[in-house]
Amino acid sequence: EEAEAGKPVVASFCVTETQDVQLTSLLGDGINTLGDFDAPFEDGIFNPATAGVGTFEFDYTLDGADDCVTGTSTTTFTITVRDIEEANAGAPVVASFCITEAQDVQLTSLLSDGINTLGDFDAPFENGIFNPATAGVGVFEFDYTLDGADDCVTGTSTTTFTITVTDLPDAPTADANQSFCLIDNPTAADLVATGDNVIIYSDAELTTVVDATTALTDGAIFYAVANNDEATCSSDATTITVSLTDPAAPTLSTDGDEFCRSDNPTVQDLINNFTGSGVLIYTSSTGGSPLAATTALENGVTYYGASLDGTTGCESTERIAVVAKVEFCGIPEGFSPNGDGINDRFVIPDIAENFPNYSIEIFNRWGNVVFKGNANTGDWDGISNQSGTLGDDVLPVGVYFYILNYNDGQTSPVQGKLYLSI
């Protein structure tokens, strides 16, 4: 036959055992017993008491020249002789497993380090095997006992095993599609999933846990898993898909940045010049709080317009900058100095404020100067302030002509006409 010495042999004996052990009896079933053992065990006998405490390694060899076999095969014997020790089963063992774990657990592997593993387990685990899936959900308590009669120890020691098999927790409850505003810079910490000890993963294989500070991106998919208190069982994953909303910035109408000072424009007037709904006005390109609609606009100040989506409540990340022009504008075409308190003077709005050095001359239809004014004279009340025979009463109804000089060194004079009515 072909030489086959079998698998390595591992055995343990107590130093108090004085009976000879036939080494071939430790070989596997069906193994040829006519081979040779290394010295000092060439006679095939091992006596624990004679060998003494320690570990002994030696070979068993089948050689075709002597054993009616072809070829050569060797296996190793490792025999440990243990000294007498005081029984010590170790500290109580507490362990948890998930119901989905179907693999056998060697109970001796749960003992504390250095504890003798040759003791006995209570029924129904006398074989030293625990299978969570077979045991089922529940708490299992049983003892492990070391007894000097069998385990090369003196006395008796018992420790308790408490093994909990837990069921799968329910999957987290979460909206499959979760929306966020891009302007809020959302992170994984903003994802909402309700359950026990929820952990968020970035991959379907559940290998990469997402850091809470991870920035969310549009279309990203995450997987939420619940875990029991012992963290031995994980639920099925709940999928969460992220969508980020960023409304388009509003658009300013042509000349939407220009306002007449005399109209006392406010933020609402600027809002009205934007297209889009829910326009908000700020004084900074980022951050800050929107201005109240009643806030007065100031000339030369830069304002920023953003859109607010009425459905999602999201604000646009982009803000449109607008430099407000709140200036003098428009010369009236007439007035009625009749003393009724309405339009009694020829008022050019903000002329003195915008052009403090201005001057104006007003002529009748024959070319005679009837009024000369500036910032000091005030607005024309329809009465001539020039010497002559025009009198001190309001001038006759009719068309008059003016020349307005701004006297600022850059603005050209303006000529026009106005109608004086009663």
Coordinates of C-alpha atoms in Angstrom, one line a residue, residues 103-301:
Q103 CA -21.5 28.6 12.8
D104 CA -20.6 26.4 15.7
V105 CA -18.9 28.1 18.6
Q106 CA -16.3 26.1 20.6
L107 CA -17.3 27.0 24.2
T108 CA -13.8 26.5 25.6
S109 CA -12.7 29.3 23.3
L110 CA -14.7 31.7 25.5
L111 CA -12.9 30.8 28.7
S112 CA -10.4 33.2 30.2
D113 CA -6.8 32.9 29.1
G114 CA -4.9 30.0 30.7
I115 CA -8.0 28.2 32.0
N116 CA -7.9 24.4 31.8
T117 CA -10.2 23.4 28.9
L118 CA -10.7 19.7 29.9
G119 CA -13.7 20.4 32.1
D120 CA -17.4 19.5 31.5
F121 CA -20.3 21.6 30.3
D122 CA -23.9 21.1 31.5
A123 CA -26.5 19.7 29.2
P124 CA -27.5 20.4 26.6
F125 CA -24.0 21.6 25.7
E126 CA -22.0 18.7 27.1
N127 CA -20.3 18.4 23.7
G128 CA -18.8 21.9 24.2
I129 CA -20.5 23.3 21.1
F130 CA -23.0 26.2 20.9
N131 CA -24.7 27.2 17.7
P132 CA -26.7 30.5 17.9
A133 CA -28.9 29.8 15.0
T134 CA -29.8 26.3 16.4
A135 CA -30.3 27.6 19.9
G136 CA -32.7 30.3 18.9
V137 CA -33.4 33.7 20.4
G138 CA -33.1 33.8 24.2
V139 CA -30.7 33.8 27.2
F140 CA -28.9 30.5 27.9
E141 CA -27.2 29.9 31.3
F142 CA -25.2 26.8 32.1
D143 CA -22.1 25.8 34.0
Y144 CA -18.6 24.7 33.2
T145 CA -16.9 22.5 35.8
L146 CA -13.4 21.4 36.4
D147 CA -13.2 18.3 38.6
G148 CA -10.0 16.9 40.0
A149 CA -11.0 13.3 39.2
D150 CA -10.7 13.9 35.5
D151 CA -8.8 17.0 34.7
C152 CA -5.3 16.7 36.4
V153 CA -6.5 19.2 39.0
T154 CA -7.2 19.1 42.7
G155 CA -10.6 20.1 44.0
T156 CA -13.5 21.4 42.0
S157 CA -14.3 24.8 40.4
T158 CA -17.3 25.9 38.5
T159 CA -18.0 29.0 36.4
T160 CA -21.2 30.2 34.8
F161 CA -21.8 30.8 31.1
T162 CA -24.5 33.3 30.1
I163 CA -25.0 33.5 26.4
T164 CA -27.6 35.8 24.8
V165 CA -28.9 35.1 21.3
T166 CA -30.6 38.3 19.9
D167 CA -33.0 38.7 17.1
L168 CA -32.5 41.1 14.1
P169 CA -33.7 44.6 15.0
D170 CA -36.2 46.3 12.7
A171 CA -34.7 48.3 9.9
P172 CA -34.5 52.1 10.5
T173 CA -37.5 54.2 9.6
A174 CA -36.4 56.9 7.1
D175 CA -37.7 58.8 4.1
A176 CA -36.3 57.2 1.0
N177 CA -35.8 60.6 -0.6
Q178 CA -34.5 63.4 1.7
S179 CA -34.1 66.9 0.4
F180 CA -31.9 69.7 1.7
C181 CA -31.0 73.2 0.7
L182 CA -27.6 73.6 -0.8
I183 CA -27.1 76.9 0.9
D184 CA -27.3 75.2 4.3
N185 CA -24.2 73.1 3.5
P186 CA -25.8 69.9 4.8
T187 CA -23.8 67.0 6.1
A188 CA -24.4 63.3 6.9
A189 CA -25.4 64.5 10.4
D190 CA -28.5 66.0 8.8
L191 CA -29.8 62.6 7.5
V192 CA -32.8 61.4 9.4
A193 CA -33.2 57.8 10.3
T194 CA -35.1 56.5 13.3
G195 CA -34.1 53.2 14.9
D196 CA -31.8 51.5 17.5
N197 CA -28.2 52.5 17.4
V198 CA -28.4 53.6 13.7
I199 CA -25.2 53.6 11.7
I200 CA -25.1 55.2 8.2
Y201 CA -23.0 53.6 5.5
S202 CA -22.0 54.9 2.1
D203 CA -22.0 51.6 0.3
A204 CA -24.5 48.8 -0.2
E205 CA -22.0 46.3 1.1
L206 CA -22.1 48.2 4.5
T207 CA -18.3 48.4 4.8
T208 CA -17.7 52.1 5.0
V209 CA -19.3 54.1 7.9
V210 CA -20.0 57.7 6.9
D211 CA -18.5 60.4 9.1
A212 CA -21.1 62.9 10.4
T213 CA -19.2 65.8 8.9
T214 CA -19.3 64.3 5.3
A215 CA -20.9 66.9 3.0
L216 CA -24.0 65.7 1.2
T217 CA -24.1 65.8 -2.6
D218 CA -27.0 65.8 -5.0
G219 CA -28.0 62.2 -5.9
A220 CA -25.8 60.5 -3.2
I221 CA -27.2 57.3 -1.8
F222 CA -26.7 56.2 1.9
Y223 CA -27.7 53.1 3.8
A224 CA -29.0 53.2 7.3
V225 CA -28.7 50.1 9.6
A226 CA -30.0 49.6 13.1
N227 CA -28.1 47.6 15.7
N228 CA -29.2 45.9 18.9
D229 CA -27.7 47.1 22.2
E230 CA -25.0 44.4 22.1
A231 CA -24.2 45.5 18.6
T232 CA -24.1 41.8 17.5
C233 CA -27.2 42.0 15.2
S234 CA -27.6 44.5 12.4
S235 CA -30.9 45.1 10.6
D236 CA -31.6 45.2 6.9
A237 CA -30.5 48.5 5.4
T238 CA -32.8 51.4 4.6
T239 CA -31.8 53.3 1.5
I240 CA -31.8 57.1 1.6
T241 CA -31.3 59.1 -1.6
V242 CA -30.2 62.8 -1.2
S243 CA -31.4 65.7 -3.3
L244 CA -30.1 69.2 -3.0
T245 CA -32.1 72.2 -4.0
D246 CA -30.5 75.5 -5.2
P247 CA -33.0 77.9 -6.8
A248 CA -31.8 80.1 -9.6
A249 CA -30.9 83.7 -8.6
P250 CA -33.4 86.4 -9.4
T251 CA -33.0 88.7 -12.5
L252 CA -32.9 92.5 -12.2
S253 CA -35.0 94.4 -14.8
T254 CA -33.5 97.1 -17.0
D255 CA -32.7 100.2 -15.0
G256 CA -34.0 98.3 -11.9
D257 CA -31.2 99.9 -9.9
E258 CA -32.4 103.5 -10.5
F259 CA -34.8 105.3 -8.1
C260 CA -36.0 108.9 -7.6
R261 CA -35.1 110.3 -4.2
S262 CA -38.4 112.1 -4.2
D263 CA -40.2 108.8 -4.2
N264 CA -38.5 107.7 -0.9
P265 CA -37.7 104.3 -2.3
T266 CA -37.6 101.2 0.0
V267 CA -36.3 97.7 -0.3
Q268 CA -39.8 96.7 -1.5
D269 CA -39.2 98.9 -4.6
L270 CA -36.0 97.1 -5.3
I271 CA -37.7 93.7 -4.8
N272 CA -40.4 94.8 -7.3
N273 CA -37.6 95.4 -9.9
F274 CA -36.5 91.7 -9.7
T275 CA -38.2 88.8 -11.6
G276 CA -38.9 85.7 -9.6
S277 CA -40.8 84.9 -6.5
G278 CA -39.8 85.2 -2.9
V279 CA -36.9 87.7 -3.5
L280 CA -34.9 88.6 -0.4
I281 CA -32.5 91.6 -0.2
Y282 CA -29.3 91.5 1.8
T283 CA -26.4 93.9 2.4
S284 CA -23.8 91.2 2.1
S285 CA -23.0 88.6 -0.6
T286 CA -23.2 85.8 2.0
G287 CA -24.7 85.3 5.4
G288 CA -26.6 88.0 7.3
S289 CA -30.3 88.6 7.6
P290 CA -32.6 89.8 4.9
L291 CA -33.7 93.5 5.1
A292 CA -37.2 94.5 6.0
A293 CA -39.2 95.6 3.0
T294 CA -39.8 99.0 4.6
T295 CA -36.0 99.7 4.8
A296 CA -35.1 102.9 2.9
L297 CA -32.8 102.4 0.0
E298 CA -29.5 104.4 0.2
N299 CA -27.7 105.8 -2.8
G300 CA -24.5 104.0 -3.7
V301 CA -25.1 101.1 -1.4

